[in-house]
Coordinates of N, CA and C in Angstrom, one line a residue:
X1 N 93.0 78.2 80.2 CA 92.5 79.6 80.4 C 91.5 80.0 79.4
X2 N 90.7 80.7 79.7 CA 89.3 81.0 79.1 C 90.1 81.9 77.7
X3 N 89.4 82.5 76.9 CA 89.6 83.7 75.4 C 89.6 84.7 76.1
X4 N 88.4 84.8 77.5 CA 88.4 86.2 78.0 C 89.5 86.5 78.7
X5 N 89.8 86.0 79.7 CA 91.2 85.9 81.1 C 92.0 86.1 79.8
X6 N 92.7 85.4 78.8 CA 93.9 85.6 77.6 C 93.2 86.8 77.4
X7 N 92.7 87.4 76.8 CA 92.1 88.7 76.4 C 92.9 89.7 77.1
X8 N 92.2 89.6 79.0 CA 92.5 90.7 79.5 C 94.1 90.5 80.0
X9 N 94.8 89.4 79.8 CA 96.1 89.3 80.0 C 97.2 89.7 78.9
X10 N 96.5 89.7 77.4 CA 96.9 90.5 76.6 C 96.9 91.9 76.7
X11 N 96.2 92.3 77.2 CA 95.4 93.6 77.4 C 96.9 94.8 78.1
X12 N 96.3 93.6 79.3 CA 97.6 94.4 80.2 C 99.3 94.3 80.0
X13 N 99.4 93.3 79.5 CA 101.1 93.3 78.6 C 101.1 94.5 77.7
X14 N 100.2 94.5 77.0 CA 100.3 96.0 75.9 C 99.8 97.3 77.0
X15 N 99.2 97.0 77.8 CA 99.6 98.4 78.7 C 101.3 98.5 79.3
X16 N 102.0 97.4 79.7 CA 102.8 97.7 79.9 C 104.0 98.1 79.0
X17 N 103.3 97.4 78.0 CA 104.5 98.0 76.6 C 104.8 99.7 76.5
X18 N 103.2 100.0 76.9 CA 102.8 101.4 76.5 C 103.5 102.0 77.6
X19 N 103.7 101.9 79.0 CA 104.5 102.5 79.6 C 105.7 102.6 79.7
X20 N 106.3 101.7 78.9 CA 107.8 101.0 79.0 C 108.6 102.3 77.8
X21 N 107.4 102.4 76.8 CA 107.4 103.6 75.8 C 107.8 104.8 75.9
X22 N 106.6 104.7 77.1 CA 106.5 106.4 78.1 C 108.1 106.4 79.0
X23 N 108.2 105.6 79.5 CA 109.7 106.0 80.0 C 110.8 106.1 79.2
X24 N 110.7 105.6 78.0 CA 111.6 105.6 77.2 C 111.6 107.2 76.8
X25 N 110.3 107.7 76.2 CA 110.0 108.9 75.9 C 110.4 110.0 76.9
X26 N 110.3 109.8 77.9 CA 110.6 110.6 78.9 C 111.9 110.6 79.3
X27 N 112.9 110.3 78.7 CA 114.0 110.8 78.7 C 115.2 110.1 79.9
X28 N 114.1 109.7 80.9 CA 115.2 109.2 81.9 C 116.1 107.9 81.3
X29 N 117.3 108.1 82.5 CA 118.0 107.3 82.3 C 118.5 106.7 83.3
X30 N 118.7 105.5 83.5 CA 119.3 104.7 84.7 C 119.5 103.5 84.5
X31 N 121.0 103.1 85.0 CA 121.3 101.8 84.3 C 120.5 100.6 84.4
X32 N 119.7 100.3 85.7 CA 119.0 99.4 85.8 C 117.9 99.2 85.1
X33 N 116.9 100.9 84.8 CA 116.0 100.6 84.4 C 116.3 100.4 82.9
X34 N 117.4 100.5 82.2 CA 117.8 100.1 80.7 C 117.9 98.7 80.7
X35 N 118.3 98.3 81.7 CA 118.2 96.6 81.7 C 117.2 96.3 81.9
X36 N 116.5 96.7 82.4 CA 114.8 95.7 82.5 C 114.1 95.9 81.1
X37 N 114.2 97.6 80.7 CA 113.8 97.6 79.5 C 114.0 97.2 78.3
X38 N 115.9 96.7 78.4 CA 116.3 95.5 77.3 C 115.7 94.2 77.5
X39 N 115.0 93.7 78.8 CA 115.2 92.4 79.0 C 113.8 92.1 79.0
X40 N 112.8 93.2 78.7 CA 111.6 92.8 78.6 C 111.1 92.8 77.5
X41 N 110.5 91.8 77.1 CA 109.8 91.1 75.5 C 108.3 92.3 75.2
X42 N 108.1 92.9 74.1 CA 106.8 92.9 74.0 C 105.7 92.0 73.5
X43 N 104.5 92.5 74.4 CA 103.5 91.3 74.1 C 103.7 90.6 72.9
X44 N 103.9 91.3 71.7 CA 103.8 90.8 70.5 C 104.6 90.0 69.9
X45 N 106.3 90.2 70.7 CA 106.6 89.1 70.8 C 106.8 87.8 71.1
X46 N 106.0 87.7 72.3 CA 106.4 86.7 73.3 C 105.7 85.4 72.8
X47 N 105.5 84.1 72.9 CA 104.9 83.0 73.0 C 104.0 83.2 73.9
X48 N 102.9 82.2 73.3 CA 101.6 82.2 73.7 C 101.7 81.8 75.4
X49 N 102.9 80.5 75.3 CA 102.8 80.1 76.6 C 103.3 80.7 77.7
X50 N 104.2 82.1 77.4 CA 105.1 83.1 78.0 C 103.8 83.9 78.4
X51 N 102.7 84.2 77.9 CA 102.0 84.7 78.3 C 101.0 84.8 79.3
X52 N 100.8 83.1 78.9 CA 99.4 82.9 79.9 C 99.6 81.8 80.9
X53 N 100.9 81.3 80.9 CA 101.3 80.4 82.0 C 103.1 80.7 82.7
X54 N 103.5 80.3 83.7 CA 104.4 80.6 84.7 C 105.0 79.1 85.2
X55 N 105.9 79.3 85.2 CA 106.7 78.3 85.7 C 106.8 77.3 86.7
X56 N 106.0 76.1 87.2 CA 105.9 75.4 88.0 C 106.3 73.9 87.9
X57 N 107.5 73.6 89.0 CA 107.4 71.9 88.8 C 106.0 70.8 89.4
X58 N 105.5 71.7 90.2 CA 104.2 70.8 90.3 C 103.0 70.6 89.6
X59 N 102.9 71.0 88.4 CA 102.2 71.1 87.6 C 102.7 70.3 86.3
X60 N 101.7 69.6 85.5 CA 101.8 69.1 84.2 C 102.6 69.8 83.0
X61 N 103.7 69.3 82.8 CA 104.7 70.2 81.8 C 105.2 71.1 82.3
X62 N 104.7 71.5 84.0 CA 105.9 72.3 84.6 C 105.0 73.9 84.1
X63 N 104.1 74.2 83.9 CA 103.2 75.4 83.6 C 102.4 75.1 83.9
X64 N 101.7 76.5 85.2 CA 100.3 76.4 85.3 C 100.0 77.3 85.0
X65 N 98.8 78.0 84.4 CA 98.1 78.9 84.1 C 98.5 80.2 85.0
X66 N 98.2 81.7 84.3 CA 98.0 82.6 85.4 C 96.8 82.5 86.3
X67 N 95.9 82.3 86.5 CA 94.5 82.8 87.3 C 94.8 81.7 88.2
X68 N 95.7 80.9 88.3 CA 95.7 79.7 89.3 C 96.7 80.1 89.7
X69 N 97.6 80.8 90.4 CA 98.8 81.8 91.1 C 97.7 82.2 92.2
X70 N 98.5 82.2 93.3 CA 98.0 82.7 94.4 C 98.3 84.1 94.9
X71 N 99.6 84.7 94.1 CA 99.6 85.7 94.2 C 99.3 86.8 93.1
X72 N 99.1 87.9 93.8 CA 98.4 88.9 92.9 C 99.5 89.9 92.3
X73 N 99.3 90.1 91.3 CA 100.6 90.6 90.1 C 99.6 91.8 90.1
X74 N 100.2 93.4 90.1 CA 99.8 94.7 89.6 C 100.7 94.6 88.9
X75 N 100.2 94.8 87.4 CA 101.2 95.4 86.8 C 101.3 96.9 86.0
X76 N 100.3 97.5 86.4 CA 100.3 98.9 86.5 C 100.0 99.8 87.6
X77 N 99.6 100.8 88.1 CA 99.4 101.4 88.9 C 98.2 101.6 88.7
X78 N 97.0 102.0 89.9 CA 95.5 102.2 89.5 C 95.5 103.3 89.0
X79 N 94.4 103.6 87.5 CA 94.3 104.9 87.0 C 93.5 105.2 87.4
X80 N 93.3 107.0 87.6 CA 92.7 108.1 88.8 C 91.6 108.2 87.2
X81 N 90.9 109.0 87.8 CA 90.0 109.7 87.4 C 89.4 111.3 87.4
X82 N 89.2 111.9 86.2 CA 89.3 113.5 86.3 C 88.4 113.7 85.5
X83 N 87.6 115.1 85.5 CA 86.8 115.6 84.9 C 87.3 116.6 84.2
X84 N 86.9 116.5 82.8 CA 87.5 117.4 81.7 C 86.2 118.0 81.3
X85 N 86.5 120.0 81.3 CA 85.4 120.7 80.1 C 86.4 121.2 79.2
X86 N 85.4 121.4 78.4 CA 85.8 121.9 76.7 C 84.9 123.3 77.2
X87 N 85.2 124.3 77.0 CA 84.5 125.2 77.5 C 83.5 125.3 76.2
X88 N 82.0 127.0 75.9 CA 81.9 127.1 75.0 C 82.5 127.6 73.5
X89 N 83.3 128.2 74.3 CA 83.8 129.0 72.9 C 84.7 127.9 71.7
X90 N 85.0 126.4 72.5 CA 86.1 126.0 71.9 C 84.7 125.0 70.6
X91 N 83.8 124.7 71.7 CA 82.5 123.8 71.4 C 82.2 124.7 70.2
X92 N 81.7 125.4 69.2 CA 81.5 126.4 68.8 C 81.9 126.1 67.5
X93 N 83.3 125.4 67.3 CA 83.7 125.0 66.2 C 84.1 123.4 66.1
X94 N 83.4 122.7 65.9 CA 83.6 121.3 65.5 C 84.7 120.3 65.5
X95 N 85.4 121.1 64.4 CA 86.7 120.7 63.8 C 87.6 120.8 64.9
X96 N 87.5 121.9 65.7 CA 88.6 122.4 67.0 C 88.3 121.2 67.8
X97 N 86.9 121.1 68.1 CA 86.8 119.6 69.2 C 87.8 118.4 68.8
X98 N 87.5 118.4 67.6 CA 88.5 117.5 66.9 C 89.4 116.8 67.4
X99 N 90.1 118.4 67.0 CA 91.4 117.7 67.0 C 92.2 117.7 68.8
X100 N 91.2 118.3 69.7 CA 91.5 119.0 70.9 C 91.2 116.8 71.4
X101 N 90.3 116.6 71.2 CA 90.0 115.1 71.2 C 91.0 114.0 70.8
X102 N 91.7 114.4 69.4 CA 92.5 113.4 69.3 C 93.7 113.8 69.9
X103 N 94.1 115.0 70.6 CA 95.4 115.4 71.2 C 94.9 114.7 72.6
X104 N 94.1 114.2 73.2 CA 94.1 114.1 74.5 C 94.2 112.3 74.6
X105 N 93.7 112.1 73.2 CA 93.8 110.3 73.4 C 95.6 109.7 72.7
X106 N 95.8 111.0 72.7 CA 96.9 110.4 71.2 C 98.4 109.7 72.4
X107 N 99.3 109.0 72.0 CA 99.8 108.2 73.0 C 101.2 108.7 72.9
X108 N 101.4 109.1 73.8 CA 102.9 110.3 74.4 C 102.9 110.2 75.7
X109 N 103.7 111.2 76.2 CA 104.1 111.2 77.7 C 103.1 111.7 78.9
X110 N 102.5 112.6 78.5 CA 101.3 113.5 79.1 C 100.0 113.2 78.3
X111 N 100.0 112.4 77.3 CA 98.7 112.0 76.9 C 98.0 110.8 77.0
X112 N 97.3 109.9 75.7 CA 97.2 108.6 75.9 C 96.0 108.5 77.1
X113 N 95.0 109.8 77.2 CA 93.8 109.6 78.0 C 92.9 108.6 77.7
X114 N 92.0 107.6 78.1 CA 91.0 107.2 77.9 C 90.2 108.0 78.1
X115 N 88.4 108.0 77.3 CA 87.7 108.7 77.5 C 86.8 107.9 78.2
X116 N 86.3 107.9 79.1 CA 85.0 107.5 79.7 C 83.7 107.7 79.4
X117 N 83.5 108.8 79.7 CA 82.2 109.3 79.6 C 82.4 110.4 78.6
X118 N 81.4 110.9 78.2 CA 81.6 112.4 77.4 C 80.1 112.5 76.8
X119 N 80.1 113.7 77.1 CA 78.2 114.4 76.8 C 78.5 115.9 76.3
X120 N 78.0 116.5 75.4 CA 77.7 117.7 74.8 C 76.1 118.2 76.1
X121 N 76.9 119.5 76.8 CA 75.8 119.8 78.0 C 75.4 121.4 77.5
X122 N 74.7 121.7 77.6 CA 73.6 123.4 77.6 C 73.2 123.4 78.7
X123 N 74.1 124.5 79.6 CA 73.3 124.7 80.8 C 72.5 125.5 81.1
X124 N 71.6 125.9 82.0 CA 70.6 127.3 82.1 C 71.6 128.2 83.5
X125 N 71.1 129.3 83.7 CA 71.8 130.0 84.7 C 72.2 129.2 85.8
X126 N 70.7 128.7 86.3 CA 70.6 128.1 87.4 C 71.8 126.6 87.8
X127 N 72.2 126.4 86.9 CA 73.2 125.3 86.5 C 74.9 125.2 86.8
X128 N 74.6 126.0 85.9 CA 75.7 127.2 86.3 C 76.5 127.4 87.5
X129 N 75.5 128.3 87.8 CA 75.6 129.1 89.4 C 75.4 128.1 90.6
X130 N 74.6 126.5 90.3 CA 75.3 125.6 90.8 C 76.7 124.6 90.9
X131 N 77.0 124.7 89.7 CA 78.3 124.1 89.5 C 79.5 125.0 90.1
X132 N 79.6 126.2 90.1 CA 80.3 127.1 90.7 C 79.7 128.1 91.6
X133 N 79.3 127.5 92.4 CA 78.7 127.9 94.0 C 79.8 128.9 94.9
X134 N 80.6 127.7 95.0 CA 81.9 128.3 95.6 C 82.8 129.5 95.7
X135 N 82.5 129.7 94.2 CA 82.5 131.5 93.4 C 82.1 132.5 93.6
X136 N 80.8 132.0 94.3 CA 79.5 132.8 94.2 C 80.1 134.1 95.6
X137 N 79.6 135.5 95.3 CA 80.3 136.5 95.5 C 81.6 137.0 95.5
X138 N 82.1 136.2 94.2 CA 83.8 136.7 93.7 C 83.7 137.3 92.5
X139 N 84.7 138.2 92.8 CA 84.0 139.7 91.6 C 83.5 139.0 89.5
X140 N 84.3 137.3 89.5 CA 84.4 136.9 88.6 C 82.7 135.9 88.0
X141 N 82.2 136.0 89.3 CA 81.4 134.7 89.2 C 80.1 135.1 88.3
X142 N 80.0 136.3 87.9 CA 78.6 136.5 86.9 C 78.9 136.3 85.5
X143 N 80.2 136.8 85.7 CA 81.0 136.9 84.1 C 80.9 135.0 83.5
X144 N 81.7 134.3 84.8 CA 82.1 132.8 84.8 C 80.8 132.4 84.0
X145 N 79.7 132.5 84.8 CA 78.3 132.0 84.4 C 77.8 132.7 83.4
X146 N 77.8 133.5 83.2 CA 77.3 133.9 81.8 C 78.6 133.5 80.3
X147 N 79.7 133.0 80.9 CA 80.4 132.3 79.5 C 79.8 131.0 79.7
X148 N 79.5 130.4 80.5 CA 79.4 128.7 80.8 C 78.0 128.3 80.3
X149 N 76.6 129.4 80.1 CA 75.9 129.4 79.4 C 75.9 130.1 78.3
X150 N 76.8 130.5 77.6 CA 76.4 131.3 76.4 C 76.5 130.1 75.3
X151 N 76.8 129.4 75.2 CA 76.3 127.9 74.2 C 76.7 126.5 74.6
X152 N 76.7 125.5 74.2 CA 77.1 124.0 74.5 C 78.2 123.8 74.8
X153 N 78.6 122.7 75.5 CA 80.2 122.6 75.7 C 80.1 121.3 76.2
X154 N 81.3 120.8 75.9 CA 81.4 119.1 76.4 C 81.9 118.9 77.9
X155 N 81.8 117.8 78.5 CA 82.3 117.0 79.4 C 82.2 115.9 79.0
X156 N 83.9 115.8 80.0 CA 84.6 114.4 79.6 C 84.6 113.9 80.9
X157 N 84.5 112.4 80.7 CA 85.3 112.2 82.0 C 87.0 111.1 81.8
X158 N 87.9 111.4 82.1 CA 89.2 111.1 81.6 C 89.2 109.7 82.5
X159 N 90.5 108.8 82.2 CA 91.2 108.2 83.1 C 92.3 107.9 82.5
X160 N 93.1 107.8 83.2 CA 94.9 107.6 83.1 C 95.8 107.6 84.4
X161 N 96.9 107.0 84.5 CA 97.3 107.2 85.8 C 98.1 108.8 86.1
X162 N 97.4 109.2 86.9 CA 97.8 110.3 87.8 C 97.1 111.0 86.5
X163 N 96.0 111.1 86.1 CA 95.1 111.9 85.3 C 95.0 113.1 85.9
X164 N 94.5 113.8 86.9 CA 94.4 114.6 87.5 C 95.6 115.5 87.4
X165 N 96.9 115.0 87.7 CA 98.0 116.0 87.3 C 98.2 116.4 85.9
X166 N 98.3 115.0 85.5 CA 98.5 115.5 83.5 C 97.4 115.9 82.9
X167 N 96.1 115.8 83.4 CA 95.5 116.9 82.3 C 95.7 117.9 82.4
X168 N 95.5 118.8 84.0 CA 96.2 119.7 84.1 C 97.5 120.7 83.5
X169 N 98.1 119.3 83.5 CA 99.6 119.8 83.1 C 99.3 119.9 81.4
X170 N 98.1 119.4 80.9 CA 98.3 119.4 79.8 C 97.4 120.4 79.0
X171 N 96.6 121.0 79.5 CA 95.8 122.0 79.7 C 96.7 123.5 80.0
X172 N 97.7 123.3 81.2 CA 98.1 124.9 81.3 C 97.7 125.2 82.6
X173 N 98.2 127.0 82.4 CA 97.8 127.8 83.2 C 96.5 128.1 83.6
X174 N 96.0 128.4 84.4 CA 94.4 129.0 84.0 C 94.5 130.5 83.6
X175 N 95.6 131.3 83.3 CA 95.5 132.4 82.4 C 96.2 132.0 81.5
X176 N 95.5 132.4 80.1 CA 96.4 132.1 78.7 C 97.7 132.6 78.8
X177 N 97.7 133.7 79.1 CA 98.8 134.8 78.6 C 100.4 134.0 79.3
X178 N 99.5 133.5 80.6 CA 100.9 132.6 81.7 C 100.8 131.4 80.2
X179 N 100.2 130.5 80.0 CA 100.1 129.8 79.4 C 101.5 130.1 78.2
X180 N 100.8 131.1 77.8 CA 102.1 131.5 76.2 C 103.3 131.5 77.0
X181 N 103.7 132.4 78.0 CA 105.1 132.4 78.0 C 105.4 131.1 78.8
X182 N 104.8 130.6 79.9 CA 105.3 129.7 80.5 C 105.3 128.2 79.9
X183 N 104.3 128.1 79.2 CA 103.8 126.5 78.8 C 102.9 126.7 77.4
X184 N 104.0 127.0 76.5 CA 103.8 127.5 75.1 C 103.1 126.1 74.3
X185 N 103.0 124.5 74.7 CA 103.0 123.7 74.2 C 101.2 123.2 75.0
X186 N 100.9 124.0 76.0 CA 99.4 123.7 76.7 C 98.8 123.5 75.5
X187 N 97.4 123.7 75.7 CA 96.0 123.8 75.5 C 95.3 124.7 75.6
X188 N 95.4 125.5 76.6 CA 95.1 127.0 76.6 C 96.5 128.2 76.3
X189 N 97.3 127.6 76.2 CA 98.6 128.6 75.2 C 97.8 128.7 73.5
X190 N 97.4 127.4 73.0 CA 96.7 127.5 71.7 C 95.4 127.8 71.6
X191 N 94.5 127.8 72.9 CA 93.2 128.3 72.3 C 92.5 129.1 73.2
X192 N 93.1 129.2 74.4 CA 92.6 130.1 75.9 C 92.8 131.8 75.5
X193 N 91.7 132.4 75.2 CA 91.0 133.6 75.0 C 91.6 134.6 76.2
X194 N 91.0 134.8 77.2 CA 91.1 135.4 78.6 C 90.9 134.5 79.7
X195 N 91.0 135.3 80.8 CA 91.1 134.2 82.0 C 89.9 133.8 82.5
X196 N 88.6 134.3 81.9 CA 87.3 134.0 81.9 C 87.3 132.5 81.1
X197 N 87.7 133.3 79.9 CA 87.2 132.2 79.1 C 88.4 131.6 78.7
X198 N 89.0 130.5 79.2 CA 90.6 130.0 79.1 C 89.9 128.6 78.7
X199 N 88.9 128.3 78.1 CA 88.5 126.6 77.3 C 88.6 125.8 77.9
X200 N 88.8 125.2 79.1 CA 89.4 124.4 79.4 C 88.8 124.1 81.0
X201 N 88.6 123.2 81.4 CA 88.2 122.9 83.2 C 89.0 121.4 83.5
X202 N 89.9 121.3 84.8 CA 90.4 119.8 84.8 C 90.1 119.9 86.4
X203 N 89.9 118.9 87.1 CA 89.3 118.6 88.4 C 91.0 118.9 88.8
X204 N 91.0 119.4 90.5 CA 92.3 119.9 91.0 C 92.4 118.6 92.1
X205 N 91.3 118.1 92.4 CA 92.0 116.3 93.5 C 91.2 116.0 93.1
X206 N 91.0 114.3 93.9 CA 90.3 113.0 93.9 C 88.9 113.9 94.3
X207 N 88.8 114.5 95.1 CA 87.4 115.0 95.9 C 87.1 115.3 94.9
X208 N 87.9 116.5 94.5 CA 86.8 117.3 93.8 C 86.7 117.3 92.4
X209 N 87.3 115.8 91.7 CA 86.5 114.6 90.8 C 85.6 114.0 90.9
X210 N 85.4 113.8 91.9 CA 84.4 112.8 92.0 C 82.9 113.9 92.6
X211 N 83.4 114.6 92.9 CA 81.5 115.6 93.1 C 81.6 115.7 91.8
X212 N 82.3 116.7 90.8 CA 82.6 117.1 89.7 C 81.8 115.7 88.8
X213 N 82.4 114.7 88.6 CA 81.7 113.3 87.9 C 80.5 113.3 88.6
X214 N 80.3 113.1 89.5 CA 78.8 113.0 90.1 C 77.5 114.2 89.8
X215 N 78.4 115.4 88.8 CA 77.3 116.6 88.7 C 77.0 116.4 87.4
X216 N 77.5 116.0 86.2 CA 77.7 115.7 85.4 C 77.6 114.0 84.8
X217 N 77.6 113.4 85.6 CA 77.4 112.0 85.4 C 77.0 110.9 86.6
X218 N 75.5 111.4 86.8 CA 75.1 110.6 87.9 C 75.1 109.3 87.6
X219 N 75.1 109.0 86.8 CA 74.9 107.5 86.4 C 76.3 106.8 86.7
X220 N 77.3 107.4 86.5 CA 78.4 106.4 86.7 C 79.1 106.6 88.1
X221 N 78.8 105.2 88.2 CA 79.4 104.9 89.8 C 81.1 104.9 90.1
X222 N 81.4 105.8 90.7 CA 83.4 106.0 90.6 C 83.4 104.9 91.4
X223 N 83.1 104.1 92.6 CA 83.3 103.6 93.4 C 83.7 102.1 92.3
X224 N 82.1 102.1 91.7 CA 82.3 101.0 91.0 C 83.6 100.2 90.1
X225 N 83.5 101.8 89.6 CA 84.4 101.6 88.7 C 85.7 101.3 89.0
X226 N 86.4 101.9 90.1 CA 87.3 101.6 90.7 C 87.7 100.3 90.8
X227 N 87.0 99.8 91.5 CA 86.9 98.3 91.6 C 87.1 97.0 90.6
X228 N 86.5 97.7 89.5 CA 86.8 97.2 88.4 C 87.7 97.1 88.0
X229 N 88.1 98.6 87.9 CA 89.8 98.7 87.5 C 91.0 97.9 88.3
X230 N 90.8 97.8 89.6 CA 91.4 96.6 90.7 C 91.4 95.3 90.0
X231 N 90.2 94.9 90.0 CA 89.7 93.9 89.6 C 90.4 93.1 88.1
X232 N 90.8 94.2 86.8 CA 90.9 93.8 86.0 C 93.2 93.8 85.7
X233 N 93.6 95.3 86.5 CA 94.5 95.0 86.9 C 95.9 93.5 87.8
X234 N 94.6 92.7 88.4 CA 95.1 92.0 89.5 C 95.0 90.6 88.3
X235 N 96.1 89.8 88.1 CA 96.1 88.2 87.2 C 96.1 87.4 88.5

């Protein structure tokens, strides 16, 4: 087996560690799944040959390699893709990006995002008033656009599985005030202003991720990427 194929087979064992974590973290419990999770090695422990080869008597020493299996092993679920803004007011102070950054990558139950993309954007009216079209004659939509150009603000583009719920979920309410009493531990409970300006944008489905990535990031192909992620999932 090639350094690369070992590479991405390492790769994916330590993703599975990482979820094995996440369930742990999350509190469930069920007798079976305690047994799998006693009975499963982490990457770091296992032998080299536990790794990269599988049990066969037709093969030399009785191991053949993974990439010579005919069948295809998922061993995670495909991660979605979402579009994350940092509004301007949060952009404004540096340090806030910060740490709003390392809370989104940091590795817990609702976190642990990958970042994909991410661009510092200044938009003009006209930008704007494109990106939220849909708005356009709701009593909020002048106000909306005049915070979304009153200085810089980032986009991200996320991936995780079922990203689309959990950023959300990890973001909040779209009013702060719901945010404080309901979901005291969001993103906009600690930094969402008003319901204008609540810091925060997370795509609400697949669709309307993927216009959203596409307005913001013509260059990267979701289709592609997709595929990749298939691609690199599948031993």
């Amino acid at each position: 087996m090639s350094k690369t194929r070992k590479a991405n087979v390492r790769k994916r064992l330590k993703a599975v560690d990482k979820v094995i974590e996440a369930v742990i973290d999350s509190g469930v419990k069920l007798h079976a799944l305690g047994v799998a999770i006693k009975n499963t090695p982490k990457e770091s422990t296992m032998k080299p040959r536990d790794k990269y080869t599988v049990f066969s008597r037709k093969h030399k020493k009785y191991r053949k390699s993974f990439h010579k299996t005919t069948t295809t092993i998922m061993l995670l679920p495909r991660r979605q893709l979402t579009l994350a803004l940092l509004k301007p007011d949060l952009c404004a102070n540096p340090n806030t990006i910060s740490k709003i950054i390392s809370r989104i990558t940091a590795t817990n139950h609702h976190n642990n995002f990958e970042i994909i993309r991410q661009r510092e954007i200044l938009w003009r009216q006209q930008d704007a008033e494109a990106f939220y079209a849909e708005h356009r004659g709701r009593f909020f939509f002048e106000r909306l656009c005049g915070y979304m150009t009153s200085g810089p603000f980032t986009a991200l583009v996320l991936a995780r599985q079922n990203a689309i719920k959990e950023w959300r979920a990890l973001i909040g309410p779209t009013h702060p005030w719901r945010a404080r009493m309901n979901a005291p531990n969001t993103l906009r409970s600690h930094y969402g202003l008003t319901d204008t300006r609540n810091s925060f944008h997370g795509s609400d489905s697949d669709e309307t991720a993927n216009r959203e990535i596409e307005f913001f990031f013509p260059e990267l192909n979701v289709d592609a990427w997709r595929r990749q992620e298939e691609k690199e999932a599948a031993i």
